[in-house]
XYZ file of C-alpha atoms in Angstrom:
414
model
C 13.298 1.528 -29.543
C 14.882 0.279 -32.804
C 13.212 1.326 -36.045
C 13.804 1.136 -39.791
C 13.808 4.471 -41.601
C 12.907 4.632 -45.262
C 11.535 7.056 -47.840
C 7.775 7.691 -47.622
C 7.100 5.968 -50.958
C 8.577 2.709 -49.619
C 6.973 2.900 -46.148
C 3.890 0.784 -46.804
C 5.837 -1.877 -48.683
C 8.364 -2.102 -45.859
C 5.566 -2.293 -43.349
C 3.970 -5.253 -45.176
C 7.315 -7.063 -45.183
C 7.794 -6.529 -41.453
C 4.248 -7.653 -40.669
C 4.629 -10.823 -42.741
C 7.794 -11.735 -40.857
C 6.206 -10.681 -37.527
C 8.978 -8.155 -36.941
C 6.854 -5.019 -36.584
C 6.389 -3.687 -33.042
C 2.646 -3.150 -33.007
C 2.687 -0.961 -29.910
C 4.002 2.047 -31.807
C 2.898 4.058 -34.832
C 4.908 4.968 -37.908
C 6.408 8.397 -37.435
C 8.369 11.044 -39.302
C 12.099 11.394 -38.644
C 14.672 13.932 -39.880
C 15.440 13.831 -43.579
C 11.787 13.499 -44.624
C 11.807 9.764 -43.922
C 9.352 7.481 -42.162
C 10.417 5.211 -39.290
C 8.798 1.823 -38.650
C 9.319 0.333 -35.142
C 10.669 -3.211 -34.974
C 10.913 -5.759 -32.177
C 14.436 -5.649 -30.662
C 14.615 -9.408 -30.108
C 13.763 -10.085 -33.783
C 16.435 -7.886 -35.424
C 18.647 -10.881 -36.181
C 15.886 -12.255 -38.425
C 15.694 -9.105 -40.519
C 15.583 -9.978 -44.231
C 14.224 -7.284 -46.560
C 14.008 -6.856 -50.359
C 17.241 -5.298 -51.653
C 15.337 -2.709 -53.699
C 13.831 -1.132 -50.542
C 16.258 1.395 -49.054
C 16.346 1.428 -45.234
C 18.511 2.439 -42.317
C 18.467 1.167 -38.738
C 18.079 3.870 -36.086
C 16.712 4.267 -32.564
C 13.727 6.405 -31.585
C 13.978 7.944 -28.122
C 10.306 8.845 -27.710
C 8.201 6.453 -29.815
C 4.560 7.373 -30.414
C 2.091 4.676 -29.253
C -0.343 3.498 -31.896
C -4.073 4.082 -31.393
C -4.715 0.497 -30.340
C -1.918 0.666 -27.754
C -3.316 3.902 -26.372
C -6.706 2.220 -25.954
C -5.393 -0.995 -24.452
C -5.110 -1.587 -20.729
C -1.782 -2.420 -19.051
C -2.990 -5.991 -18.482
C -3.815 -6.386 -22.168
C -0.486 -4.887 -23.221
C 1.286 -7.318 -20.907
C -0.492 -10.287 -22.460
C 0.177 -9.061 -25.985
C 3.882 -8.643 -25.254
C 4.183 -12.061 -23.638
C 2.273 -13.709 -26.477
C 4.677 -12.081 -28.940
C 7.674 -13.164 -26.850
C 6.594 -16.807 -26.683
C 5.225 -17.090 -30.213
C 4.082 -20.651 -30.858
C 4.765 -21.564 -27.224
C 1.830 -19.477 -25.995
C -0.951 -21.504 -24.358
C -4.137 -21.115 -22.340
C -2.254 -22.375 -19.272
C 0.270 -19.565 -19.566
C -2.439 -16.976 -20.113
C -4.067 -18.008 -16.821
C -0.686 -17.564 -15.136
C -0.346 -13.911 -16.186
C -1.438 -11.486 -13.416
C -4.450 -9.221 -13.853
C -3.336 -6.830 -11.107
C -0.164 -5.752 -9.317
C 1.143 -3.089 -6.970
C 3.182 -0.206 -8.329
C 5.720 1.634 -6.211
C 7.735 4.300 -8.047
C 9.299 2.511 -11.025
C 8.904 -0.949 -9.437
C 6.062 -3.383 -10.132
C 5.298 -5.867 -7.341
C 3.620 -9.006 -8.690
C 1.413 -11.379 -6.735
C 2.878 -14.625 -5.431
C 0.830 -16.817 -7.788
C 1.954 -15.133 -11.027
C 4.367 -16.660 -13.566
C 4.676 -19.984 -11.741
C 4.232 -22.315 -14.729
C 7.392 -24.139 -15.821
C 7.699 -22.626 -19.352
C 8.339 -19.165 -17.904
C 11.619 -20.363 -16.382
C 13.131 -20.941 -19.832
C 12.801 -17.248 -20.685
C 15.110 -16.046 -17.894
C 15.653 -12.282 -17.720
C 13.818 -11.742 -21.027
C 10.540 -12.442 -19.205
C 11.069 -9.775 -16.549
C 12.365 -7.237 -19.063
C 9.213 -7.787 -21.104
C 7.004 -7.411 -18.026
C 8.762 -4.178 -17.063
C 8.507 -2.764 -20.585
C 4.812 -3.619 -20.950
C 3.924 -2.094 -17.573
C 6.120 0.983 -17.899
C 8.463 0.005 -15.071
C 12.187 -0.496 -14.627
C 12.152 -2.998 -11.785
C 10.084 -6.109 -11.096
C 9.601 -8.048 -7.862
C 7.311 -10.880 -6.799
C 5.596 -11.147 -3.457
C 5.629 -14.312 -1.350
C 3.849 -15.223 1.853
C 4.392 -13.080 4.936
C 6.892 -14.795 7.231
C 5.619 -15.794 10.705
C 8.476 -13.998 12.491
C 6.425 -11.571 14.592
C 7.450 -8.669 12.340
C 5.229 -9.465 9.331
C 8.370 -9.512 7.165
C 7.569 -9.964 3.484
C 9.091 -12.742 1.451
C 9.740 -10.763 -1.738
C 12.096 -11.682 -4.587
C 13.626 -8.938 -6.712
C 13.457 -10.218 -10.295
C 14.742 -7.202 -12.209
C 16.720 -4.303 -10.771
C 19.533 -3.649 -8.321
C 17.625 -2.747 -5.135
C 14.139 -2.691 -3.651
C 13.952 0.854 -2.239
C 10.878 2.716 -3.479
C 8.912 5.838 -2.655
C 5.140 5.880 -2.276
C 3.061 9.068 -1.924
C -0.117 8.682 0.105
C -2.318 11.655 1.088
C 0.580 14.015 0.405
C 2.961 12.021 2.622
C 6.118 10.474 1.163
C 6.875 6.959 2.409
C 10.106 5.238 1.427
C 10.876 1.596 2.150
C 12.553 -1.503 0.734
C 9.828 -3.771 -0.688
C 12.036 -6.814 -0.105
C 12.274 -6.019 3.614
C 9.093 -4.133 4.570
C 5.390 -4.278 3.776
C 3.177 -1.421 2.640
C -0.523 -1.978 3.258
C -2.740 0.100 0.946
C -5.806 -1.324 2.694
C -5.271 0.969 5.715
C -5.797 4.149 3.696
C -9.150 4.998 5.311
C -7.654 4.850 8.806
C -4.602 6.857 7.746
C -6.929 9.539 6.355
C -8.977 9.524 9.550
C -5.877 9.796 11.724
C -4.666 12.689 9.589
C -7.895 14.591 10.362
C -7.771 14.167 14.157
C -7.238 17.330 16.249
C -3.796 16.606 17.721
C -2.281 20.080 17.748
C 0.201 20.428 20.609
C -0.186 16.800 21.706
C 2.502 14.248 22.505
C 1.750 10.892 20.953
C 3.167 7.399 21.432
C 2.910 5.013 18.453
C 3.589 1.579 19.925
C 3.820 -0.265 16.589
C 5.178 2.342 14.188
C 6.372 0.140 11.317
C 7.484 2.328 8.418
C 5.343 5.184 9.726
C 1.812 4.301 8.573
C 0.288 6.383 11.358
C 3.312 8.186 12.808
C 3.626 10.305 9.657
C -0.071 11.315 9.332
C -0.076 12.320 13.012
C 2.967 14.526 12.426
C 2.355 15.868 8.926
C -1.416 16.480 8.938
C -2.838 16.073 12.463
C -0.371 18.550 13.982
C 1.049 16.410 16.798
C 3.802 18.296 18.620
C 5.937 15.184 19.130
C 5.713 11.446 18.488
C 7.528 8.610 20.224
C 7.635 5.862 17.584
C 8.332 2.309 18.766
C 9.506 -0.374 16.338
C 11.531 -3.584 16.662
C 12.094 -4.393 12.979
C 15.447 -2.839 12.021
C 14.433 -2.573 8.326
C 11.256 -0.699 9.256
C 13.264 1.575 11.561
C 15.549 2.537 8.675
C 12.550 3.175 6.412
C 10.842 5.285 9.095
C 14.001 7.335 9.629
C 14.269 8.061 5.894
C 10.570 8.934 5.594
C 10.738 11.339 8.538
C 13.593 13.128 6.781
C 11.731 13.160 3.451
C 8.735 14.845 5.078
C 10.748 17.312 7.152
C 9.496 16.085 10.554
C 12.517 14.177 11.874
C 13.072 16.694 14.679
C 9.580 16.018 16.079
C 9.966 12.256 16.406
C 12.061 9.965 18.561
C 12.412 6.384 17.369
C 12.558 3.769 20.133
C 14.154 0.606 18.753
C 13.160 -2.701 20.257
C 10.162 -4.414 21.835
C 7.532 -1.830 22.788
C 6.569 -3.979 25.795
C 9.937 -2.978 27.307
C 9.431 0.748 26.644
C 10.680 2.811 29.585
C 8.546 5.896 28.950
C 5.943 6.898 31.538
C 3.479 9.746 31.976
C 4.196 11.478 28.620
C 1.346 10.851 26.173
C -1.854 12.700 25.359
C -2.644 10.005 22.803
C -1.460 6.424 22.141
C -1.784 4.521 18.888
C -1.919 0.711 19.118
C -1.927 -0.266 15.441
C -1.283 -3.996 15.727
C -3.544 -6.773 14.461
C -4.990 -9.293 15.014
C -4.701 -7.909 18.554
C -2.828 -5.124 20.325
C -3.767 -6.455 23.760
C -0.159 -7.098 24.810
C 0.445 -3.373 24.465
C -2.437 -2.245 26.686
C -0.413 -2.141 29.948
C 2.302 -0.097 28.205
C -0.306 2.269 26.761
C -1.698 2.835 30.254
C 1.785 3.564 31.640
C 2.669 6.159 28.998
C -0.614 8.102 29.300
C -0.305 11.298 31.341
C -1.274 10.289 34.858
C -2.893 13.617 35.791
C -4.905 14.275 32.622
C -5.112 10.971 30.755
C -5.741 10.916 27.025
C -7.052 8.908 24.087
C -6.126 5.371 23.016
C -6.600 4.183 19.429
C -6.890 0.403 19.844
C -6.746 -1.867 16.773
C -8.225 -5.372 16.888
C -9.681 -8.036 14.609
C -13.219 -8.853 15.749
C -15.292 -11.788 14.547
C -18.990 -11.249 14.089
C -22.059 -12.831 12.527
C -23.931 -11.575 9.464
C -24.889 -7.914 9.507
C -28.313 -7.075 10.994
C -31.159 -6.625 8.533
C -31.608 -2.963 9.406
C -28.518 -0.754 9.293
C -29.895 1.192 12.268
C -30.804 -1.791 14.442
C -27.474 -1.897 16.283
C -26.718 1.431 17.918
C -24.485 2.176 20.823
C -25.872 3.293 24.182
C -26.867 6.958 24.223
C -23.939 7.973 26.427
C -21.417 6.698 23.857
C -20.137 9.695 22.007
C -21.980 12.113 24.288
C -20.663 15.542 25.160
C -19.440 14.182 28.488
C -17.505 11.373 26.837
C -15.991 13.334 23.983
C -12.419 14.573 24.255
C -11.612 18.158 23.262
C -12.346 18.209 19.559
C -13.291 14.522 19.674
C -15.759 13.346 17.022
C -18.774 11.610 18.492
C -20.805 11.950 15.301
C -19.441 11.820 11.793
C -20.860 12.926 8.445
C -22.139 10.329 6.056
C -21.296 10.274 2.368
C -24.366 12.439 1.749
C -23.419 15.057 4.329
C -25.975 14.041 6.982
C -24.788 13.509 10.521
C -24.615 9.855 11.496
C -26.075 8.751 14.815
C -23.486 7.648 17.396
C -22.616 4.007 16.788
C -24.780 3.667 13.672
C -24.263 0.452 11.750
C -22.120 -1.062 14.506
C -22.749 -4.743 15.030
C -23.513 -6.179 18.466
C -20.213 -8.110 18.545
C -18.311 -4.879 17.884
C -20.161 -3.153 20.712
C -19.453 -5.999 23.128
C -15.769 -5.938 22.227
C -15.605 -2.164 22.701
C -17.379 -2.335 26.069
C -15.153 -5.176 27.294
C -12.021 -3.339 26.167
C -13.110 -0.135 27.879
C -13.731 -2.026 31.119
C -10.372 -3.801 30.919
C -8.432 -0.590 30.246
C -10.238 1.192 33.074
C -9.192 -1.600 35.429
C -5.561 -1.496 34.285
C -5.373 2.271 34.847
C -6.975 2.047 38.301
C -4.552 -0.703 39.329
C -1.551 1.181 37.952
C -2.312 4.505 39.661
C -4.193 3.368 42.753
C -7.226 5.526 42.043
C -10.371 5.303 39.894
C -10.350 6.187 36.212
C -13.127 6.685 33.669
C -13.028 5.207 30.146
C -15.441 6.418 27.474
C -15.920 5.044 23.962
C -15.655 7.897 21.476
C -15.849 5.971 18.230
C -15.510 2.517 16.651
C -14.110 2.550 13.129
C -14.320 -0.496 10.806
C -11.165 -0.407 8.656
C -11.521 -3.479 6.467
C -12.558 -7.133 6.497
C -10.029 -9.957 6.391
C -12.384 -12.889 5.955
C -16.118 -13.490 6.151
C -17.275 -11.924 9.418
C -13.757 -10.892 10.567
C -13.225 -7.134 10.666
C -10.280 -4.922 11.515
C -11.675 -2.335 13.949
C -10.222 0.702 15.697
C -11.620 1.796 19.040
C -11.074 5.418 20.092
C -11.149 5.222 23.874
C -10.883 8.305 26.083
C -9.313 7.623 29.486
C -9.413 10.219 32.275
C -8.584 10.048 35.995
C -11.552 10.640 38.285
C -10.820 13.810 40.209
C -11.392 13.768 43.983
């Protein structure tokens, strides 16, 4: 940043002059520089207004690593952003503009992704690139983008505008996995972190897995990197997501254990290959159920992870009032290493189906019945489907929850 260097005996006088003319950059402290002098940080955009007493010796220089002042170290990024914008606008600052400044944002590498409703007031447009440079500086970023509404194109493509920077490629580290993607072309959903962590802990060693809706690798990568899957067939029809997935597989050193199938997963030609199938599509993955049944190994079956948005009423008064039937999660129903019971936050074992609402149970039972029928029709012999677990991932609206059903499917032996 630019700074004025002067002798220590003139430092306070120079500081008063800069403060009176509102030229001092309050984010940074005065600091010593070579030659026994003191440097005072100034605002770059105000240098043209510099007018100092002739008796005060000074020299303009640039400080590579400025020291933040105590107040700046205590302030939050949101407060720093408002302070910088208020300084940029001066007398033009208003309560309307303050309401238009975001309180939160997503950060990916050196890129800040703003919400769609930020900086929409007309006065911001007059600032041009100075606005985005100020936002980047205040938030410690180099690039700025703004999110729009997801386009209804069947691929959940984001409508993102790059406001500062040359490209939208970023890297995001999640549970030790490196994801890379272009924020202007692909979405990254931090809300799925609990399911990604759960998937990463599943016992998949030696298994072949089919991920019918791979995207940029939300679940493909945890299955490969942490869960120990031997091989994953990843299906994706969005060309931008395919490129991101390819790059992320290389970044994590697992490209040789994954085959990417480009195109509509409903047209997938694979059969009889999978020990496990992931159906990570919401609001419903139902169109993929016949494909999932076809790719399961016909002689041994496997486990389906079925995502769905389920609507339900208010939660029951007692958290233990809605439990699954006793056979759900039983030793007979559990797959090798399958988790019928799971520890609570306090380390106690949770009863099978605890806290599951009646609507969730009915959906799980209906899905299990439907899948069992599809498998019997496909193979011409009876199959058994057993609910291992129902996982609530997150809520989208009042009484609408994103659930994942772990469903074990096995052929009935003669």
